[in-house]
mmCIF file of C-alpha atoms in Angstrom:
data_model
loop_
_atom_site.group_PDB
_atom_site.id
_atom_site.type_symbol
_atom_site.label_atom_id
_atom_site.label_comp_id
_atom_site.label_asym_id
_atom_site.label_seq_id
_atom_site.Cartn_x
_atom_site.Cartn_y
_atom_site.Cartn_z
ATOM 1 C CA MET A 710 36.619 -81.399 -6.764
ATOM 2 C CA GLY A 711 34.486 -79.271 -9.074
ATOM 3 C CA ARG A 712 35.779 -76.050 -7.549
ATOM 4 C CA GLU A 713 39.356 -77.259 -7.850
ATOM 5 C CA GLU A 714 38.916 -78.017 -11.558
ATOM 6 C CA SER A 715 37.273 -74.639 -12.138
ATOM 7 C CA ARG A 716 40.147 -72.894 -10.364
ATOM 8 C CA LYS A 717 42.684 -74.755 -12.498
ATOM 9 C CA LYS A 718 40.870 -73.838 -15.724
ATOM 10 C CA LYS A 719 40.701 -70.206 -14.663
ATOM 11 C CA PHE A 720 44.397 -70.128 -13.851
ATOM 12 C CA ALA A 721 45.244 -71.834 -17.167
ATOM 13 C CA LEU A 722 43.306 -69.123 -19.002
ATOM 14 C CA TRP A 723 45.140 -66.453 -17.039
ATOM 15 C CA LEU A 724 48.498 -67.964 -17.935
ATOM 16 C CA ARG A 725 47.611 -67.782 -21.645
ATOM 17 C CA LEU A 726 46.365 -64.225 -21.193
ATOM 18 C CA TRP A 727 49.543 -63.114 -19.401
ATOM 19 C CA LYS A 728 51.704 -64.731 -22.052
ATOM 20 C CA TYR A 729 49.851 -62.940 -24.860
ATOM 21 C CA LEU A 730 49.961 -59.595 -23.037
ATOM 22 C CA ASP A 731 53.757 -59.875 -22.804
ATOM 23 C CA GLU A 732 54.158 -61.004 -26.425
ATOM 24 C CA TYR A 733 51.654 -58.785 -28.279
ATOM 25 C CA LYS A 734 51.174 -55.028 -28.098
ATOM 26 C CA LYS A 735 48.106 -54.742 -30.347
ATOM 27 C CA ILE A 736 44.718 -56.234 -29.500
ATOM 28 C CA LEU A 737 41.358 -56.251 -31.266
ATOM 29 C CA VAL A 738 38.381 -56.355 -28.902
ATOM 30 C CA VAL A 739 35.625 -58.200 -30.793
ATOM 31 C CA ARG A 740 31.990 -58.990 -30.042
ATOM 32 C CA CYS A 741 31.263 -62.644 -30.707
ATOM 33 C CA SER A 742 27.616 -63.425 -29.978
ATOM 34 C CA ASN A 743 25.462 -65.927 -31.915
ATOM 35 C CA LEU A 744 28.408 -67.603 -33.641
ATOM 36 C CA THR A 745 28.806 -71.347 -34.049
ATOM 37 C CA ALA A 746 31.723 -73.350 -32.695
ATOM 38 C CA THR A 747 32.577 -74.503 -36.227
ATOM 39 C CA LEU A 748 32.891 -70.892 -37.401
ATOM 40 C CA PHE A 749 35.162 -70.107 -34.443
ATOM 41 C CA GLN A 750 37.410 -72.999 -35.370
ATOM 42 C CA ASP A 751 37.633 -71.790 -38.969
ATOM 43 C CA ILE A 752 38.524 -68.283 -37.794
ATOM 44 C CA ARG A 753 41.275 -69.602 -35.509
ATOM 45 C CA GLN A 754 42.851 -71.531 -38.377
ATOM 46 C CA ALA A 755 42.607 -68.532 -40.715
ATOM 47 C CA LEU A 756 44.346 -66.220 -38.217
ATOM 48 C CA ARG A 757 47.345 -68.474 -37.609
ATOM 49 C CA PRO A 758 49.167 -67.622 -40.887
ATOM 50 C CA LEU A 759 48.805 -63.930 -39.982
ATOM 51 C CA GLY A 760 50.544 -64.459 -36.644
ATOM 52 C CA ALA A 761 47.371 -63.606 -34.711
ATOM 53 C CA THR A 762 45.624 -65.619 -32.009
ATOM 54 C CA ILE A 763 42.190 -65.318 -30.428
ATOM 55 C CA LEU A 764 41.358 -65.757 -26.747
ATOM 56 C CA MET A 765 37.769 -66.254 -25.622
ATOM 57 C CA GLY A 766 36.347 -66.071 -22.105
ATOM 58 C CA LYS A 767 33.897 -64.311 -19.841
ATOM 59 C CA ASN A 768 34.584 -60.597 -19.602
ATOM 60 C CA THR A 769 34.700 -60.786 -15.804
ATOM 61 C CA LEU A 770 37.329 -63.527 -16.006
ATOM 62 C CA LEU A 771 39.399 -61.586 -18.564
ATOM 63 C CA LYS A 772 39.197 -58.398 -16.506
ATOM 64 C CA ALA A 773 40.290 -60.255 -13.376
ATOM 65 C CA GLY A 774 43.218 -61.767 -15.258
ATOM 66 C CA ILE A 775 44.342 -58.366 -16.561
ATOM 67 C CA ARG A 776 44.114 -56.828 -13.084
ATOM 68 C CA ARG A 777 46.102 -59.744 -11.692
ATOM 69 C CA LYS A 778 48.747 -59.128 -14.351
ATOM 70 C CA MET A 779 49.029 -55.479 -13.272
ATOM 71 C CA GLU A 780 49.442 -56.296 -9.567
ATOM 72 C CA GLU A 781 52.925 -56.613 -8.146
ATOM 73 C CA PRO A 782 53.512 -60.205 -6.939
ATOM 74 C CA LYS A 783 53.826 -60.777 -3.227
ATOM 75 C CA ASP A 784 55.416 -63.603 -1.266
ATOM 76 C CA SER A 785 52.057 -64.633 0.133
ATOM 77 C CA ASP A 786 50.498 -65.169 -3.331
ATOM 78 C CA ASP A 787 49.968 -68.713 -4.555
ATOM 79 C CA ASP A 788 51.254 -67.777 -8.020
ATOM 80 C CA TYR A 789 54.212 -65.734 -6.744
ATOM 81 C CA GLU A 790 56.895 -67.903 -8.361
ATOM 82 C CA ILE A 791 55.182 -67.799 -11.750
ATOM 83 C CA ARG A 792 54.346 -64.084 -11.815
ATOM 84 C CA ARG A 793 57.613 -62.707 -10.450
ATOM 85 C CA GLN A 794 59.602 -64.063 -13.414
ATOM 86 C CA ASN A 795 57.927 -61.872 -16.037
ATOM 87 C CA TYR A 796 56.438 -59.111 -13.921
ATOM 88 C CA ARG A 797 56.762 -55.524 -15.077
ATOM 89 C CA PRO A 798 54.505 -52.511 -14.419
ATOM 90 C CA MET A 799 51.806 -52.217 -17.095
ATOM 91 C CA PRO A 800 49.481 -49.340 -16.049
ATOM 92 C CA GLU A 801 48.349 -48.889 -19.660
ATOM 93 C CA LEU A 802 46.213 -52.044 -19.357
ATOM 94 C CA ASP A 803 43.624 -50.029 -17.416
ATOM 95 C CA LYS A 804 42.286 -48.767 -20.749
ATOM 96 C CA LEU A 805 41.873 -52.330 -21.982
ATOM 97 C CA ILE A 806 39.835 -53.247 -18.898
ATOM 98 C CA ASP A 807 37.418 -50.366 -19.554
ATOM 99 C CA VAL A 808 36.411 -51.734 -22.994
ATOM 100 C CA CYS A 809 36.018 -55.397 -21.986
ATOM 101 C CA ASN A 810 32.247 -55.385 -21.697
ATOM 102 C CA GLY A 811 29.659 -57.895 -22.905
ATOM 103 C CA TYR A 812 30.356 -61.190 -24.635
ATOM 104 C CA ILE A 813 33.742 -60.304 -26.107
ATOM 105 C CA GLY A 814 36.956 -61.910 -27.252
ATOM 106 C CA LEU A 815 40.525 -60.665 -27.607
ATOM 107 C CA ILE A 816 42.478 -61.097 -30.838
ATOM 108 C CA PHE A 817 46.195 -60.541 -30.248
ATOM 109 C CA CYS A 818 47.954 -59.186 -33.357
ATOM 110 C CA ARG A 819 51.324 -57.917 -34.438
ATOM 111 C CA ASP A 820 51.500 -55.082 -37.005
ATOM 112 C CA ASN A 821 48.915 -56.367 -39.493
ATOM 113 C CA LEU A 822 45.679 -55.101 -37.976
ATOM 114 C CA SER A 823 44.099 -54.257 -41.338
ATOM 115 C CA GLU A 824 44.851 -57.722 -42.704
ATOM 116 C CA VAL A 825 43.275 -59.355 -39.667
ATOM 117 C CA LYS A 826 40.170 -57.172 -40.023
ATOM 118 C CA ASP A 827 39.798 -58.099 -43.709
ATOM 119 C CA LYS A 828 40.196 -61.773 -42.857
ATOM 120 C CA LEU A 829 37.443 -61.599 -40.215
ATOM 121 C CA LYS A 830 34.995 -60.207 -42.786
ATOM 122 C CA GLU A 831 35.292 -63.429 -44.788
ATOM 123 C CA TYR A 832 33.657 -65.503 -42.036
ATOM 124 C CA LYS A 833 29.971 -64.888 -41.431
ATOM 125 C CA CYS A 834 27.083 -66.877 -40.034
ATOM 126 C CA ILE A 835 23.528 -66.576 -41.426
ATOM 127 C CA LYS A 836 20.861 -67.363 -38.840
ATOM 128 C CA GLY A 837 17.128 -67.127 -38.409
ATOM 129 C CA ALA A 838 15.268 -65.197 -35.744
ATOM 130 C CA LYS A 839 14.998 -66.506 -32.189
ATOM 131 C CA VAL A 840 12.540 -65.478 -29.514
ATOM 132 C CA GLY A 841 14.010 -62.995 -27.022
ATOM 133 C CA VAL A 842 17.124 -62.182 -29.089
ATOM 134 C CA VAL A 843 17.901 -58.512 -29.740
ATOM 135 C CA ALA A 844 17.721 -57.819 -33.482
ATOM 136 C CA PRO A 845 21.045 -56.540 -34.889
ATOM 137 C CA CYS A 846 19.299 -54.871 -37.867
ATOM 138 C CA ASP A 847 15.916 -53.950 -39.318
ATOM 139 C CA VAL A 848 13.931 -56.729 -41.011
ATOM 140 C CA PHE A 849 11.619 -56.109 -43.973
ATOM 141 C CA ILE A 850 9.289 -58.469 -45.832
ATOM 142 C CA GLN A 851 9.114 -57.906 -49.573
ATOM 143 C CA PRO A 852 5.817 -58.036 -51.510
ATOM 144 C CA GLY A 853 4.965 -61.160 -53.489
ATOM 145 C CA PRO A 854 3.554 -64.671 -53.116
ATOM 146 C CA THR A 855 4.257 -66.492 -49.863
ATOM 147 C CA GLY A 856 3.232 -70.041 -50.795
ATOM 148 C CA LEU A 857 0.933 -70.215 -47.734
ATOM 149 C CA ASP A 858 -2.686 -71.325 -47.984
ATOM 150 C CA PRO A 859 -5.549 -68.839 -47.410
ATOM 151 C CA LYS A 860 -6.390 -70.340 -43.994
ATOM 152 C CA GLN A 861 -3.404 -68.455 -42.494
ATOM 153 C CA THR A 862 -4.561 -64.932 -43.352
ATOM 154 C CA ASN A 863 -5.447 -64.293 -39.692
ATOM 155 C CA PHE A 864 -1.769 -64.732 -38.846
ATOM 156 C CA PHE A 865 -0.786 -61.857 -41.171
ATOM 157 C CA GLN A 866 -3.663 -59.677 -39.997
ATOM 158 C CA ALA A 867 -2.411 -59.946 -36.395
ATOM 159 C CA LEU A 868 0.877 -58.401 -37.534
ATOM 160 C CA ASN A 869 -0.852 -55.663 -39.604
ATOM 161 C CA ILE A 870 0.456 -57.040 -42.903
ATOM 162 C CA GLN A 871 -1.787 -56.361 -45.889
ATOM 163 C CA THR A 872 -2.370 -59.441 -48.061
ATOM 164 C CA LYS A 873 -4.653 -60.809 -50.761
ATOM 165 C CA ILE A 874 -5.483 -64.236 -52.119
ATOM 166 C CA VAL A 875 -4.057 -64.977 -55.562
ATOM 167 C CA LYS A 876 -4.359 -68.460 -57.071
ATOM 168 C CA THR A 877 -5.166 -70.126 -53.748
ATOM 169 C CA GLN A 878 -2.172 -68.669 -51.917
ATOM 170 C CA ILE A 879 -1.480 -65.592 -49.796
ATOM 171 C CA GLU A 880 0.359 -62.716 -51.446
ATOM 172 C CA ILE A 881 1.863 -59.746 -49.558
ATOM 173 C CA LEU A 882 0.947 -56.374 -51.089
ATOM 174 C CA HIS A 883 3.549 -53.947 -49.745
ATOM 175 C CA VAL A 884 7.024 -53.847 -48.253
ATOM 176 C CA THR A 885 6.498 -54.259 -44.513
ATOM 177 C CA LYS A 886 8.902 -53.681 -41.632
ATOM 178 C CA ILE A 887 8.299 -56.263 -38.936
ATOM 179 C CA ILE A 888 11.424 -55.942 -36.733
ATOM 180 C CA SER A 889 13.426 -52.855 -35.792
ATOM 181 C CA GLN A 890 17.092 -52.810 -34.844
ATOM 182 C CA GLY A 891 17.585 -53.233 -31.093
ATOM 183 C CA GLN A 892 14.108 -54.720 -30.613
ATOM 184 C CA LYS A 893 13.587 -58.041 -28.855
ATOM 185 C CA ILE A 894 12.069 -60.569 -31.218
ATOM 186 C CA SER A 895 8.623 -61.844 -30.211
ATOM 187 C CA ALA A 896 7.166 -65.302 -30.807
ATOM 188 C CA SER A 897 4.779 -64.153 -33.568
ATOM 189 C CA GLU A 898 7.559 -62.410 -35.522
ATOM 190 C CA CYS A 899 9.799 -65.434 -35.185
ATOM 191 C CA ALA A 900 6.992 -67.751 -36.352
ATOM 192 C CA LEU A 901 6.278 -65.570 -39.397
ATOM 193 C CA LEU A 902 9.911 -65.585 -40.511
ATOM 194 C CA ASP A 903 10.033 -69.349 -40.050
ATOM 195 C CA LYS A 904 6.907 -69.822 -42.169
ATOM 196 C CA LEU A 905 8.432 -67.688 -44.939
ATOM 197 C CA SER A 906 11.814 -69.465 -44.609
ATOM 198 C CA ILE A 907 13.603 -66.140 -44.064
ATOM 199 C CA LYS A 908 16.937 -65.996 -42.241
ATOM 200 C CA PRO A 909 17.451 -62.246 -41.900
ATOM 201 C CA PHE A 910 20.454 -61.964 -39.599
ATOM 202 C CA ILE A 911 24.147 -62.167 -40.482
ATOM 203 C CA PHE A 912 26.495 -62.549 -37.517
ATOM 204 C CA GLU A 913 30.263 -62.101 -37.538
ATOM 205 C CA LEU A 914 33.146 -61.162 -35.277
ATOM 206 C CA LYS A 915 32.594 -57.430 -35.079
ATOM 207 C CA ILE A 916 35.526 -55.314 -33.917
ATOM 208 C CA GLN A 917 34.452 -52.993 -31.096
ATOM 209 C CA HIS A 918 37.740 -51.375 -30.099
ATOM 210 C CA VAL A 919 41.419 -51.412 -31.029
ATOM 211 C CA TYR A 920 44.103 -51.452 -28.328
ATOM 212 C CA ASP A 921 47.489 -50.302 -29.618
ATOM 213 C CA ASN A 922 50.358 -49.874 -27.120
ATOM 214 C CA GLY A 923 48.133 -48.392 -24.442
ATOM 215 C CA VAL A 924 45.926 -46.372 -26.816
ATOM 216 C CA ILE A 925 42.276 -47.189 -27.545
ATOM 217 C CA TYR A 926 40.758 -46.039 -30.854
ATOM 218 C CA SER A 927 37.885 -46.834 -33.190
ATOM 219 C CA PRO A 928 38.186 -49.698 -35.717
ATOM 220 C CA THR A 929 37.227 -47.268 -38.511
ATOM 221 C CA VAL A 930 40.844 -46.071 -38.415
ATOM 222 C CA LEU A 931 41.885 -49.431 -39.874
ATOM 223 C CA ASP A 932 39.974 -48.618 -43.076
ATOM 224 C CA ILE A 933 42.361 -45.767 -43.863
ATOM 225 C CA GLY A 934 44.821 -46.889 -46.549
ATOM 226 C CA LYS A 935 48.387 -45.797 -47.216
ATOM 227 C CA ALA A 936 47.310 -43.629 -50.162
ATOM 228 C CA GLU A 937 44.935 -41.643 -47.941
ATOM 229 C CA VAL A 938 47.613 -41.167 -45.293
ATOM 230 C CA ILE A 939 50.113 -39.893 -47.888
ATOM 231 C CA GLN A 940 47.486 -37.543 -49.332
ATOM 232 C CA LYS A 941 46.718 -36.081 -45.891
ATOM 233 C CA LEU A 942 50.420 -35.630 -45.124
ATOM 234 C CA ARG A 943 51.007 -33.858 -48.437
ATOM 235 C CA LYS A 944 48.055 -31.576 -47.846
ATOM 236 C CA GLY A 945 49.270 -30.714 -44.363
ATOM 237 C CA ALA A 946 52.800 -30.088 -45.639
ATOM 238 C CA THR A 947 51.400 -27.740 -48.307
ATOM 239 C CA TYR A 948 49.484 -25.696 -45.715
ATOM 240 C CA LEU A 949 52.503 -25.552 -43.419
ATOM 241 C CA THR A 950 54.788 -24.408 -46.241
ATOM 242 C CA ALA A 951 52.320 -21.706 -47.322
ATOM 243 C CA ALA A 952 52.049 -20.396 -43.752
ATOM 244 C CA ALA A 953 55.830 -20.338 -43.362
ATOM 245 C CA LEU A 954 56.283 -18.444 -46.642
ATOM 246 C CA GLN A 955 53.565 -15.940 -45.791
ATOM 247 C CA THR A 956 54.987 -15.165 -42.344
ATOM 248 C CA GLY A 957 58.620 -15.356 -43.433
ATOM 249 C CA TYR A 958 59.393 -17.976 -40.813
ATOM 250 C CA PRO A 959 61.991 -20.450 -42.141
ATOM 251 C CA THR A 960 61.215 -24.148 -41.806
ATOM 252 C CA THR A 961 62.527 -27.337 -43.356
ATOM 253 C CA LEU A 962 59.644 -27.335 -45.833
ATOM 254 C CA SER A 963 59.865 -23.660 -46.803
ATOM 255 C CA ALA A 964 63.669 -23.280 -46.886
ATOM 256 C CA ARG A 965 64.000 -24.387 -50.529
ATOM 257 C CA GLN A 966 61.315 -21.984 -51.785
ATOM 258 C CA MET A 967 62.680 -19.099 -49.707
ATOM 259 C CA LEU A 968 66.192 -19.597 -51.108
ATOM 260 C CA LEU A 969 64.812 -19.775 -54.636
ATOM 261 C CA THR A 970 62.842 -16.535 -54.149
ATOM 262 C CA ALA A 971 65.898 -14.786 -52.744
ATOM 263 C CA PHE A 972 67.978 -15.894 -55.728
ATOM 264 C CA LYS A 973 65.341 -14.570 -58.160
ATOM 265 C CA ASN A 974 65.352 -11.204 -56.394
ATOM 266 C CA MET A 975 69.148 -10.994 -56.610
ATOM 267 C CA LEU A 976 69.066 -11.980 -60.282
ATOM 268 C CA SER A 977 66.488 -9.304 -61.144
ATOM 269 C CA PHE A 978 68.664 -6.766 -59.329
ATOM 270 C CA THR A 979 71.691 -7.628 -61.496
ATOM 271 C CA MET A 980 69.592 -7.210 -64.661
ATOM 272 C CA THR A 981 68.904 -3.529 -63.891
ATOM 273 C CA THR A 982 72.245 -2.570 -62.321
ATOM 274 C CA ASP A 983 75.948 -3.048 -62.959
ATOM 275 C CA TYR A 984 76.277 -5.382 -59.995
ATOM 276 C CA SER A 985 76.717 -9.066 -60.856
ATOM 277 C CA PHE A 986 77.933 -12.371 -59.474
ATOM 278 C CA LYS A 987 79.108 -15.671 -60.900
ATOM 279 C CA GLN A 988 75.767 -17.479 -61.104
ATOM 280 C CA ALA A 989 74.043 -14.403 -62.557
ATOM 281 C CA GLU A 990 76.655 -14.044 -65.299
ATOM 282 C CA ALA A 991 75.844 -17.502 -66.659
ATOM 283 C CA ILE A 992 72.118 -16.725 -66.790
ATOM 284 C CA LYS A 993 72.649 -13.286 -68.365
ATOM 285 C CA ALA A 994 74.876 -14.833 -71.021
ATOM 286 C CA ALA A 995 72.195 -17.414 -71.848
ATOM 287 C CA VAL A 996 69.538 -14.685 -72.087
ATOM 288 C CA SER A 997 71.618 -12.463 -74.379
ATOM 289 C CA SER A 998 72.398 -15.346 -76.749
ATOM 290 C CA ALA A 999 68.738 -16.269 -77.230
ATOM 291 C CA PRO A 1000 67.267 -15.463 -80.745
ATOM 292 C CA VAL A 1001 64.460 -13.368 -79.308
ATOM 293 C CA ALA A 1002 66.906 -11.254 -77.378
ATOM 294 C CA LYS A 1003 69.015 -10.627 -80.517
ATOM 295 C CA GLU A 1004 65.991 -9.445 -82.518
ATOM 296 C CA GLU A 1005 64.973 -7.089 -79.727
ATOM 297 C CA GLU A 1006 68.493 -5.627 -79.595
ATOM 298 C CA LYS A 1007 68.499 -5.118 -83.376
ATOM 299 C CA GLU A 1008 65.136 -3.335 -83.297
ATOM 300 C CA LYS A 1009 66.324 -1.146 -80.476
ATOM 301 C CA GLU A 1010 69.435 -0.129 -82.464
ATOM 302 C CA GLU A 1011 67.306 0.762 -85.495
ATOM 303 C CA GLU A 1012 65.008 2.909 -83.404
ATOM 304 C CA ASP A 1013 68.024 4.709 -81.892
ATOM 305 C CA GLU A 1014 69.304 5.522 -85.410
ATOM 306 C CA GLY A 1015 65.996 7.259 -86.266
ATOM 307 C CA GLY A 1016 64.687 4.580 -88.565
ATOM 308 C CA LYS A 1017 61.384 2.812 -88.353
ATOM 309 C CA PRO A 1018 61.060 -0.504 -86.628
ATOM 310 C CA ALA A 1019 61.545 -3.575 -88.757
ATOM 311 C CA GLU A 1020 57.920 -4.652 -88.389
ATOM 312 C CA GLU A 1021 56.620 -1.297 -89.742
ATOM 313 C CA LYS A 1022 58.996 -1.469 -92.710
ATOM 314 C CA LYS A 1023 57.851 -4.959 -93.494
ATOM 315 C CA GLU A 1024 54.228 -3.863 -93.457
ATOM 316 C CA GLU A 1025 54.964 -0.984 -95.857
ATOM 317 C CA GLU A 1026 56.716 -3.323 -98.269
ATOM 318 C CA GLU A 1027 53.730 -5.669 -98.261
ATOM 319 C CA MET A 1028 51.196 -2.844 -99.023
ATOM 320 C CA VAL A 1029 50.296 -2.664 -102.740
ATOM 321 C CA PRO A 1030 47.788 -0.383 -104.571
ATOM 322 C CA PHE A 1031 44.330 -1.898 -104.992
ATOM 323 C CA GLY A 1032 43.858 -0.373 -108.473
ATOM 324 C CA ASN A 1033 40.393 0.010 -110.032
ATOM 325 C CA ILE A 1034 38.500 -2.691 -108.169
ATOM 326 C CA PHE A 1035 35.099 -1.606 -109.596
ATOM 327 C CA GLY A 1036 36.118 -2.054 -113.272
ATOM 328 C CA ASP A 1037 35.838 1.650 -114.301
ATOM 329 C CA ASP A 1038 38.371 2.940 -116.800
ATOM 330 C CA GLU A 1039 38.081 6.473 -115.500
#
């Protein structure tokens, strides 16, 4: 009877897994160790408005369910009638099987992966050290009074922590590292943290991998915002346009600049020759009617007539004799 119930529970989990694999194309593979059941319930409720759902289970059971989903149903299978209705080849799920290692969960999402990631960061669990647990981070003890009586100095000496007695209590002298990341916590280290009432570890649903339509990539990609993507695209478009202009190879990006350069070359040619065209005539008319152009033409005419330029004449008119600036009558 126990085996029958276990088989039914396993098949029920597989049915949910197959349904989600058909409905969702994006999956977050998360590590979910040392989390409380209450925190899991809060996370489930928070993900529902985002259209995401979380599925927990042993990695071996999830892998077996994914492989079963990929297999073509046969008449001899017990679940043939159920699987043949929605069966379709899904070879891309092989990549999802490769990353289902350890105590993991699958969060099935739609197109809002960044929103789901931000929502997961809001739910954390602060816990103390436990014997035999692998430390997720380094643990340091800060200097200062501990509130412990002097009879417990031997306990600190066993852990090579320098202390002194101040006002009938033990005081730590220096910052001391007692646990390193990846180290298994011993009984003495756990007892010390309990005595000091220190809960050093923060646990959360940490995203390990992102599955997106058959592609696996790092969760750091989700931190890239739209502004950064636009900036990278603009920078790439600038480099591509510069390369196209330098080589003379026309592209969609460089066509506008190449046409503009060609027009400028044709316009400069009409300025020095008698050849002209309709668009050039309008520009030449605007240039000739400008005040600066009229003054230049006038100066050129005066120089052709043998006279001095207008600026030199103006300077001569402004020059006046200094007279006797030293006050002598001679």
